[in-house]
CSV table of C-alpha atoms in Angstrom, one decimal:
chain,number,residue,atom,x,y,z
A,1,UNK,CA,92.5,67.3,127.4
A,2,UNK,CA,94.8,68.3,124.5
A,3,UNK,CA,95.7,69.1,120.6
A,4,UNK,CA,93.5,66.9,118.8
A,5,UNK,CA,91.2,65.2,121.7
A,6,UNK,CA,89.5,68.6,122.8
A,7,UNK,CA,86.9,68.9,120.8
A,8,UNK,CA,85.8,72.7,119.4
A,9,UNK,CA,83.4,74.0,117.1
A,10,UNK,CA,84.7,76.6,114.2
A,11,UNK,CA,82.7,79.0,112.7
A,12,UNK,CA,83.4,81.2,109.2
A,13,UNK,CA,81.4,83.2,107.3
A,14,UNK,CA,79.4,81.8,104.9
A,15,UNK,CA,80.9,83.5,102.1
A,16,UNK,CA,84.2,84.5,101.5
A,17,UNK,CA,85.1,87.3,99.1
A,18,UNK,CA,89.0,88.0,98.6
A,19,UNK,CA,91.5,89.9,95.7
A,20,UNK,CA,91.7,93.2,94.1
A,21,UNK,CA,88.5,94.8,93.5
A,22,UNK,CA,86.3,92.2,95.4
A,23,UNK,CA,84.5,94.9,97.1
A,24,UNK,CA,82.6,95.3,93.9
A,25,UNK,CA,81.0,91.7,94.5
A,26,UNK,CA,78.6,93.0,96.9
A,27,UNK,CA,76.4,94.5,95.0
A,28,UNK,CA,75.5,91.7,93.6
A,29,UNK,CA,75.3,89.4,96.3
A,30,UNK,CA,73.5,92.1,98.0
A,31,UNK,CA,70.7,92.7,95.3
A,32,UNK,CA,67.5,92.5,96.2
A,33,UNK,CA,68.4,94.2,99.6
A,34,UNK,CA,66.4,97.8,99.9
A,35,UNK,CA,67.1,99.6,103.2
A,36,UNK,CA,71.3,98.8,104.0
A,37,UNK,CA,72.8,100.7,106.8
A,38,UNK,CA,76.5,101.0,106.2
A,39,UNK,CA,78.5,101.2,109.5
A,40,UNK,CA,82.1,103.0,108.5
A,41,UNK,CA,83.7,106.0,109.5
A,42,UNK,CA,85.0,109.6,108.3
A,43,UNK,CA,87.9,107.4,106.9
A,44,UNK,CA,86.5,104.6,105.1
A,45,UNK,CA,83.0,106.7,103.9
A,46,UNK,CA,84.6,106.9,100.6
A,47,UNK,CA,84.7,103.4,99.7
A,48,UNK,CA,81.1,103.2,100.1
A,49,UNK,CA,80.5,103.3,96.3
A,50,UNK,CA,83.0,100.7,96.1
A,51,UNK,CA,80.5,98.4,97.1
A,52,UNK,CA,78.0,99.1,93.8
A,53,UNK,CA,74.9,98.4,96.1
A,54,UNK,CA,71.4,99.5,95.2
A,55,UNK,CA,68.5,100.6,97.3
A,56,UNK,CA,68.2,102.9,100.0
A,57,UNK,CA,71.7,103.1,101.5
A,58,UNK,CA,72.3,105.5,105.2
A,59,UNK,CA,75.4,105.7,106.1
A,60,UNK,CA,76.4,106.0,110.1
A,61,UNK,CA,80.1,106.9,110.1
A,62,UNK,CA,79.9,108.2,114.1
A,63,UNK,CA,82.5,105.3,114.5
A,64,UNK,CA,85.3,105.9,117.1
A,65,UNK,CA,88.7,104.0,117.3
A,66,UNK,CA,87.6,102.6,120.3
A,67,UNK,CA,84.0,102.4,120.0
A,68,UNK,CA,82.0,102.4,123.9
A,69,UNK,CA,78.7,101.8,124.2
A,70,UNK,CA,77.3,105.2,123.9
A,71,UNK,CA,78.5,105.0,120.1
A,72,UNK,CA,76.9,101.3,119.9
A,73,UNK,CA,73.6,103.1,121.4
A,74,UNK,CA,73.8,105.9,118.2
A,75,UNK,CA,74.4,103.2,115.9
A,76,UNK,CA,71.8,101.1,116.9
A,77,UNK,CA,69.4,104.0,117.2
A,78,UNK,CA,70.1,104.7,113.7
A,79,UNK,CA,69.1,100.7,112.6
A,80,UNK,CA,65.6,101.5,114.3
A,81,UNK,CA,65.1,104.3,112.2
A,82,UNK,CA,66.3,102.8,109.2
A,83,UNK,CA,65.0,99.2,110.0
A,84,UNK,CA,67.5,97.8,107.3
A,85,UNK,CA,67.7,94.5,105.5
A,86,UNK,CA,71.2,94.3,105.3
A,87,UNK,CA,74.1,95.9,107.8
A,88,UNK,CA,77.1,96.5,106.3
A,89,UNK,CA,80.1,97.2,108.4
A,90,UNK,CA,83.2,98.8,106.3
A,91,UNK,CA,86.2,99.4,108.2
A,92,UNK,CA,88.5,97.9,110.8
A,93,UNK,CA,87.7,96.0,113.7
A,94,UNK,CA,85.8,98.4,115.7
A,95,UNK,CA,83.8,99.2,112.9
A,96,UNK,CA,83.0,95.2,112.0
A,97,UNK,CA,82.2,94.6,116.2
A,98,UNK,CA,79.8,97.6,116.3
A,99,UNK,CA,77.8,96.2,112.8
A,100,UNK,CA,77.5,92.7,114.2
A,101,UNK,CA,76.1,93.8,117.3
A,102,UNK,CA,74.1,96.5,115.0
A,103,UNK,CA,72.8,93.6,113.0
A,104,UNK,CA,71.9,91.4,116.2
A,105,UNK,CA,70.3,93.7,118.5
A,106,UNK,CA,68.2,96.5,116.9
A,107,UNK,CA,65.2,94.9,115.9
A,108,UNK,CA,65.0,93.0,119.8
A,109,UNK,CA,64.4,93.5,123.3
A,110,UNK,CA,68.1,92.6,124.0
A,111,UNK,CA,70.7,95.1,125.0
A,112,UNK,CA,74.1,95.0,125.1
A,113,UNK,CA,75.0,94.0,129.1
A,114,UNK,CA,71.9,91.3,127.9
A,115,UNK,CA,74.4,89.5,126.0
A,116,UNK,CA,78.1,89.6,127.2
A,117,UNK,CA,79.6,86.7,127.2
A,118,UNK,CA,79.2,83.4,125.4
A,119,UNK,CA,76.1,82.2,123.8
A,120,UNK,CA,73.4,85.0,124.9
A,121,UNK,CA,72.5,86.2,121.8
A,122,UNK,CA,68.9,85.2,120.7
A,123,UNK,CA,69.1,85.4,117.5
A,124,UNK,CA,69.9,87.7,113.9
A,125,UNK,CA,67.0,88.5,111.6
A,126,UNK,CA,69.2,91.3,109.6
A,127,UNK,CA,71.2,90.3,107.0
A,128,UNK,CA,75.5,91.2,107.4
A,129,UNK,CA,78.3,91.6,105.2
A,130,UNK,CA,81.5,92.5,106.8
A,131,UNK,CA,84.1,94.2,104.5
A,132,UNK,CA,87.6,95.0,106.2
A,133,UNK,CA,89.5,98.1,105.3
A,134,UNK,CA,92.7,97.1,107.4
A,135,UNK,CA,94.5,93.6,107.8
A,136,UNK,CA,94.8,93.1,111.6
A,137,UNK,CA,91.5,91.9,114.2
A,138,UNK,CA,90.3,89.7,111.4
A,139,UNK,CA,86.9,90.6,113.2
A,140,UNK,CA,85.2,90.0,109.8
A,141,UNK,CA,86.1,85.9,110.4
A,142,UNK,CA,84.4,85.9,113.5
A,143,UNK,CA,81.9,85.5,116.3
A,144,UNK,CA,82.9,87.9,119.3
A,145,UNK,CA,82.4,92.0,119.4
A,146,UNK,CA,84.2,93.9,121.9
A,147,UNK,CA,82.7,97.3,123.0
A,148,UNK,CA,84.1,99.2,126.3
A,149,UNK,CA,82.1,100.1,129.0
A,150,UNK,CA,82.0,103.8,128.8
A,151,UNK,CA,82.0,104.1,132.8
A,152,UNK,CA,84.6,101.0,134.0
A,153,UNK,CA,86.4,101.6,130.5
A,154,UNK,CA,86.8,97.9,130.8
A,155,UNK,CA,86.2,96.0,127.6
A,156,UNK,CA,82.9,94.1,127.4
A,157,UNK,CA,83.2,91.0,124.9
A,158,UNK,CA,80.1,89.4,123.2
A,159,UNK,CA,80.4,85.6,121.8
A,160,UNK,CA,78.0,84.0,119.5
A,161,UNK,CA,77.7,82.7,115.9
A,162,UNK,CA,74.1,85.1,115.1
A,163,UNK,CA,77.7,87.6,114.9
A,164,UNK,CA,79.1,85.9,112.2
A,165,UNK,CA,78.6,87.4,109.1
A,166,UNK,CA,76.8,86.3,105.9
A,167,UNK,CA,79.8,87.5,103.5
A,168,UNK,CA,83.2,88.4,104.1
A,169,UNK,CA,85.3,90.5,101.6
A,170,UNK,CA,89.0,91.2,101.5
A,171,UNK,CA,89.7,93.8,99.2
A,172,UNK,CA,93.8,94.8,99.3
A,173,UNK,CA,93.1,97.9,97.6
A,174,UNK,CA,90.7,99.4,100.1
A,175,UNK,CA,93.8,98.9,102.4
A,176,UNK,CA,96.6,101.2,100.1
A,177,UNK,CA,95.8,104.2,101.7
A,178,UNK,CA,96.4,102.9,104.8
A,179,UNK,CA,99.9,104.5,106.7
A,180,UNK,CA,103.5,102.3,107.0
A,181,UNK,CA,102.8,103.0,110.8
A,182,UNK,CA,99.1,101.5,111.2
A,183,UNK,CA,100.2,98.8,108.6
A,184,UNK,CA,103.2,97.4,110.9
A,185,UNK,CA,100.9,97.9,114.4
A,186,UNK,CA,97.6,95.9,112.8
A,187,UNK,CA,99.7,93.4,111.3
A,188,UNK,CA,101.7,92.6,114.2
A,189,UNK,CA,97.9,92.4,115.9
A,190,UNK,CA,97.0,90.1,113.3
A,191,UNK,CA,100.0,87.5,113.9
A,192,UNK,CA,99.6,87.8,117.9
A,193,UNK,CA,96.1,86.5,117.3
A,194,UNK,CA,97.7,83.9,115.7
A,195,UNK,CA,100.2,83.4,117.7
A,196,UNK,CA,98.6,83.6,121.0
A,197,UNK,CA,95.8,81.1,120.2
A,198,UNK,CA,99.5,78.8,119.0
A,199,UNK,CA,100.8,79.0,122.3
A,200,UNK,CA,97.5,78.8,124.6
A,201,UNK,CA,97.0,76.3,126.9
A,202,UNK,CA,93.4,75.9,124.7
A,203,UNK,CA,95.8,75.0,121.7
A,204,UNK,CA,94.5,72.6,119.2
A,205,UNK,CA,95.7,71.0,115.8
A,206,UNK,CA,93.3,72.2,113.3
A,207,UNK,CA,93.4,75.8,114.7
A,208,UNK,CA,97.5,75.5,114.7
A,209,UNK,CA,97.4,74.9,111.2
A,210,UNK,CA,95.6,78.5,110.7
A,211,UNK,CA,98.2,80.2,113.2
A,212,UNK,CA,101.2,79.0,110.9
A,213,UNK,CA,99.2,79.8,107.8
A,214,UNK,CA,98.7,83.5,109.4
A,215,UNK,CA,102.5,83.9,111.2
A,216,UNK,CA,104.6,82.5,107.9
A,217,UNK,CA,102.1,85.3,105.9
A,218,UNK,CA,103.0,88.1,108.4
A,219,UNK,CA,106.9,86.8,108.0
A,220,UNK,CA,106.4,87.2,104.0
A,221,UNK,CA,104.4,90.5,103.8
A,222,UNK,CA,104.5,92.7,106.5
A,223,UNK,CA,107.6,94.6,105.9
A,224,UNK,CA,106.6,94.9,102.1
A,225,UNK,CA,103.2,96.0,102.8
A,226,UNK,CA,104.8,98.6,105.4
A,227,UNK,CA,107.4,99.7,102.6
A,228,UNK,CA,104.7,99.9,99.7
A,229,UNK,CA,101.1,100.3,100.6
A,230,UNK,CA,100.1,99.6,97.0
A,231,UNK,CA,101.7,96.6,97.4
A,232,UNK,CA,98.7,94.3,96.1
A,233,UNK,CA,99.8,90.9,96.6
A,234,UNK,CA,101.4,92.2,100.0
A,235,UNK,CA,98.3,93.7,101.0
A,236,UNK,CA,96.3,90.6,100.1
A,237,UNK,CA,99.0,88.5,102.2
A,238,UNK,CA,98.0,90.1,105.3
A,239,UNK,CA,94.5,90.3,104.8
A,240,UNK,CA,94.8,86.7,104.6
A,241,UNK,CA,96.8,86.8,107.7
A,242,UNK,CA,94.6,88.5,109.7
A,243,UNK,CA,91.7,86.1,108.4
A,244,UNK,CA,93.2,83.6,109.5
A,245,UNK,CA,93.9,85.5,112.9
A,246,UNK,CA,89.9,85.8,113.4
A,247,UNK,CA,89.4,82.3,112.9
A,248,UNK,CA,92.0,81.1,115.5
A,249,UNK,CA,90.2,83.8,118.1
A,250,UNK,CA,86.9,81.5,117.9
A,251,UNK,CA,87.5,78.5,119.4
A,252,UNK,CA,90.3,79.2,121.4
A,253,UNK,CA,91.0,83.0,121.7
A,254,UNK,CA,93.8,84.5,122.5
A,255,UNK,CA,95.7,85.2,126.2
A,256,UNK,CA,97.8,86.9,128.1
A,257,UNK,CA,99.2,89.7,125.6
A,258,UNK,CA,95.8,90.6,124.5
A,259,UNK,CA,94.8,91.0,128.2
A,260,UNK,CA,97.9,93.6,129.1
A,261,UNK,CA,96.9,95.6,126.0
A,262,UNK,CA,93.5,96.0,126.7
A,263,UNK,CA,94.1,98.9,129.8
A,264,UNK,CA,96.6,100.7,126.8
A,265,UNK,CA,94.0,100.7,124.4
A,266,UNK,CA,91.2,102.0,127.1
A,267,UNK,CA,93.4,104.0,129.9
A,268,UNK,CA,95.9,105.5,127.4
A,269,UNK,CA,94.1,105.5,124.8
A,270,UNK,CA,96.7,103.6,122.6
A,271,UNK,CA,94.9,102.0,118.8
A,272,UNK,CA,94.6,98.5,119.5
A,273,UNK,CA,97.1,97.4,117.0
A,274,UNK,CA,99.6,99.1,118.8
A,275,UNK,CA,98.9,98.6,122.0
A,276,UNK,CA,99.4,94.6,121.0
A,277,UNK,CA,102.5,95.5,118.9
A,278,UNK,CA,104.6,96.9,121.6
A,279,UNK,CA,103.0,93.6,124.4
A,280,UNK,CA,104.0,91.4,122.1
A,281,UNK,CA,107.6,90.6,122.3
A,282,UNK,CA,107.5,90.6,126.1
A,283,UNK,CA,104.7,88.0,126.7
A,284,UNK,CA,106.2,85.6,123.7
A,285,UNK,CA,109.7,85.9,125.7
A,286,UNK,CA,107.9,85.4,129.3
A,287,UNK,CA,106.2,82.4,127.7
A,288,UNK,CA,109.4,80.4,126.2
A,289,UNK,CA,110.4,78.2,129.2
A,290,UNK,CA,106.9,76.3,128.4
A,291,UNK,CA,106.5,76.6,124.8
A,292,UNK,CA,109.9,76.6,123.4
A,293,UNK,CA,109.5,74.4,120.7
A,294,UNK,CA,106.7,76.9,119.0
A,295,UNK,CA,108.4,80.4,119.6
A,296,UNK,CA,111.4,78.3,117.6
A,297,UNK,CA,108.4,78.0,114.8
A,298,UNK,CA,107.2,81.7,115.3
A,299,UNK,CA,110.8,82.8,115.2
A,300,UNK,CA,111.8,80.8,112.0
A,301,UNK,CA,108.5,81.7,110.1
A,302,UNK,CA,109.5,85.4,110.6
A,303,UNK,CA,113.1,84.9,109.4
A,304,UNK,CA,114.8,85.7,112.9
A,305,UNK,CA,117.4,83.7,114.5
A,306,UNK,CA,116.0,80.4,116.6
A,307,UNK,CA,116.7,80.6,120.3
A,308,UNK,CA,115.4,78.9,123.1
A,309,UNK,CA,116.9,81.8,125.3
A,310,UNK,CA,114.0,84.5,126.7
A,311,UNK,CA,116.0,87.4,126.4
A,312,UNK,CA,117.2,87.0,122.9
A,313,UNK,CA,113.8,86.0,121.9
A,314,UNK,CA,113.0,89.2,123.7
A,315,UNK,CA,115.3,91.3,121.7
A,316,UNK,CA,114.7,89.5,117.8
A,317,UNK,CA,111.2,89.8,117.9
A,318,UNK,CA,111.6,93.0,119.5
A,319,UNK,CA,113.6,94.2,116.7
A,320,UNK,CA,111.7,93.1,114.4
A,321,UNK,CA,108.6,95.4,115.4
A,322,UNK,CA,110.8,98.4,115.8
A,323,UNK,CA,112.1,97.6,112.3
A,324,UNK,CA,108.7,97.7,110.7
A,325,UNK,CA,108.8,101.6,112.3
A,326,UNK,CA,106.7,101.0,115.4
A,327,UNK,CA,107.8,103.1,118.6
A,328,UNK,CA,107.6,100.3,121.1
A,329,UNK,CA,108.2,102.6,124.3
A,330,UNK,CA,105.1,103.3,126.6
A,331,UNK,CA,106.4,106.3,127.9
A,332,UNK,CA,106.8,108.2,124.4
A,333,UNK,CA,103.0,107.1,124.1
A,334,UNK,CA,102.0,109.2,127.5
A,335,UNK,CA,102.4,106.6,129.8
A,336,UNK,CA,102.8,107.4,133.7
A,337,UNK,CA,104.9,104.9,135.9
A,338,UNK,CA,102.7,105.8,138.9
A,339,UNK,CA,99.5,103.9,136.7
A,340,UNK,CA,101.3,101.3,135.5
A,341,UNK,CA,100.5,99.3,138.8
A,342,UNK,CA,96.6,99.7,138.4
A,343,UNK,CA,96.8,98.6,134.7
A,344,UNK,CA,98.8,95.6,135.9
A,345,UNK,CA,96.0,94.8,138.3
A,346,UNK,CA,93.3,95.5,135.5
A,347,UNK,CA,95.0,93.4,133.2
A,348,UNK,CA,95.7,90.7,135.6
A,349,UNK,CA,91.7,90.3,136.6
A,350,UNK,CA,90.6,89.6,133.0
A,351,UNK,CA,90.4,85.8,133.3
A,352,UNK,CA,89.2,85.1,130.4
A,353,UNK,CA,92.3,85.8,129.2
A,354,UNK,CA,94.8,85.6,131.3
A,355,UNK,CA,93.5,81.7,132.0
A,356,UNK,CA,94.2,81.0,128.3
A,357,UNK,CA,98.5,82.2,129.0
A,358,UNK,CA,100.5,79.0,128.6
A,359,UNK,CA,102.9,80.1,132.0
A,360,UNK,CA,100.8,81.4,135.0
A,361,UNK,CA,101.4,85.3,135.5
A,362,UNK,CA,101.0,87.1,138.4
A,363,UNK,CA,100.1,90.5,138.6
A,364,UNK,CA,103.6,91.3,139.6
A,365,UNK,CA,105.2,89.4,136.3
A,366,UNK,CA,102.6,92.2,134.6
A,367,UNK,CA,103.9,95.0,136.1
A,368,UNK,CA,107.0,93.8,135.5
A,369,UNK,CA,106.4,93.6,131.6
A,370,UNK,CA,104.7,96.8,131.9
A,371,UNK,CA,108.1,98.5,132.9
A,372,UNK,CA,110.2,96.5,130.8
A,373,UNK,CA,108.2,98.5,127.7
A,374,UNK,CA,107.9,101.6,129.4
């Protein structure tokens, strides 16, 4: 069953909050509220007055890049003492996954391996407003949480709407400060959401119409945002983008390139933005011969030259990434060849993903993308 004949269920937050100085909005929606724990980190603690909340507000900014669950464990440790009201998570994606699971878990009997996967969640008493300091997961939009196993260092994903937050708020300016470099690399993760859940054998209409929305934003903005940070309307463009990114993740998710950037993010240690940036290219090239009709649309909406041809689809949207300043070579990142064969294997056994890819790939066609980047 296809486009619009599958049927799906789309969640969004309940509020939406977006434009220059919306972070100041939450104060009010918030009032009322008297114990908030704000999830952030050493980066984003300064927006925190931002907000204009009231009450008793703790702050846990113990928030790593890659959050495992030992730093899920802190945070939530933290909720029990300060048995909040409201949860705020201020930050990028890591930061927005660890406050929904913050929000969900600390006042039950469920812990985290209770509730990976879809629908295991019992239920949200805590109130959550998600406020994104960066434009790429578009985790604020949505109803999954990643956290990595701190001993398999695989990634463990949680599904359910009691995630989805009460208020969402895209504020440009909390992004200015971040650099040209994490700009281009969370952007470009913001449009392979969008153009991942495009291409996915789970495709559907309405969710197609948010993945051009998202890839013609990228197309318009990314390179000013990268250029300028205080870049406003650019800034508000890709938040926008990667909005619309979280919302294609719910019902159909993403595939392939997420999958072979998971094992950078967690065995190299690569920030998930870039890890996707420098997959990208190779997977939308390897996937042409069976979607060749919507790379031309993904090629267009970006302003690069249409081809139907996998290697100069490789080398346009290529280009394009290294021209937005990203280093797209694994090797100048730390990589080893002698472990790109385990990471192939890795990335090949996460089904979830992998099932979503419109052209079946073997863990050999991994490897083989694997040392294409390297």
């Amino acid at each position: 069953m296809d486009g619009m004949a599958r049927p799906i269920t789309l969640h969004q937050p309940k509020r939406l909050e977006i434009g220059a100085g919306a972070s100041a909005k939450l104060g009010e929606w918030a009032n009322g509220a008297s114990r908030i724990l704000v999830i952030a980190t050493e980066h984003t603690l300064g927006f925190v007055d931002r907000l204009k909340l009231t009450g008793a507000i703790t702050v846990f900014a113990d928030i790593p890049p890659e959050p495992d669950d030992k730093a899920l464990n802190a945070a939530i440790e933290m909720a029990r003492s300060v048995q909040p009201d409201l949860v705020v998570g201020l930050g990028g994606g890591s930061v927005l996954d660890v406050a929904k699971l913050v929000a969900a878990l600390w006042d039950g009997q469920q812990a985290l391996d209770d509730v990976v996967g879809p629908n295991k969640v019992a239920g949200r008493k805590t109130a959550l407003a998600q406020v994104t300091t960066t434009a790429g997961t578009g985790s604020e939009a949505g109803i999954r949480a990643l956290i990595t196993d701190s001993l398999s260092h695989s990634k463990k994903a949680v599904e359910s709407p009691y995630l989805l937050a009460d208020i969402a708020i895209l504020d440009p300016e909390l992004t200015w400060s971040v650099p040209p470099a994490v700009t281009a690399a969370t952007g470009i993760d913001a449009m392979a959401h969008c153009v991942e859940a495009f291409t996915n054998i789970r495709a559907h209409d309405l969710i197609d119409g948010y993945a051009r929305m998202g890839i013609q934003l990228v197309g318009k903005y990314l390179a000013r945002a990268v250029e300028n940070g205080k870049d406003t309307e650019a800034r508000a463009g890709m938040m926008l983008a990667s909005y619309y990114g979280g919302i294609c993740l719910g019902p159909v998710n993403t595939a392939a390139g997420h999958a072979l950037a998971y094992p950078l993010g967690t065995r190299l240690g690569l920030p998930h933005g870039l890890a996707n940036a420098i997959i990208f290219p190779h997977v939308l090239a390897y996937n042409v011969p069976v979607r060749a009709e919507k790379t031309a649309e993904v090629l267009d909406a970006l302003g690069l030259a249409i081809s139907k041809d996998p290697a100069a689809v490789l080398t346009a949207t290529y280009g394009f990434c290294k021209a937005l300043g990203v280093e797209m070579k694994l090797s100048v990142h730390g990589a080893q060849q002698e472990h790109l064969q385990s990471w192939a294997d890795e990335a090949h056994a996460i089904r979830r993903l992998m099932d979503n890819n419109p052209r079946d790939m073997s863990a050999q066609d991994v490897l083989a993308i694997y040392n294409a980047a390297f």
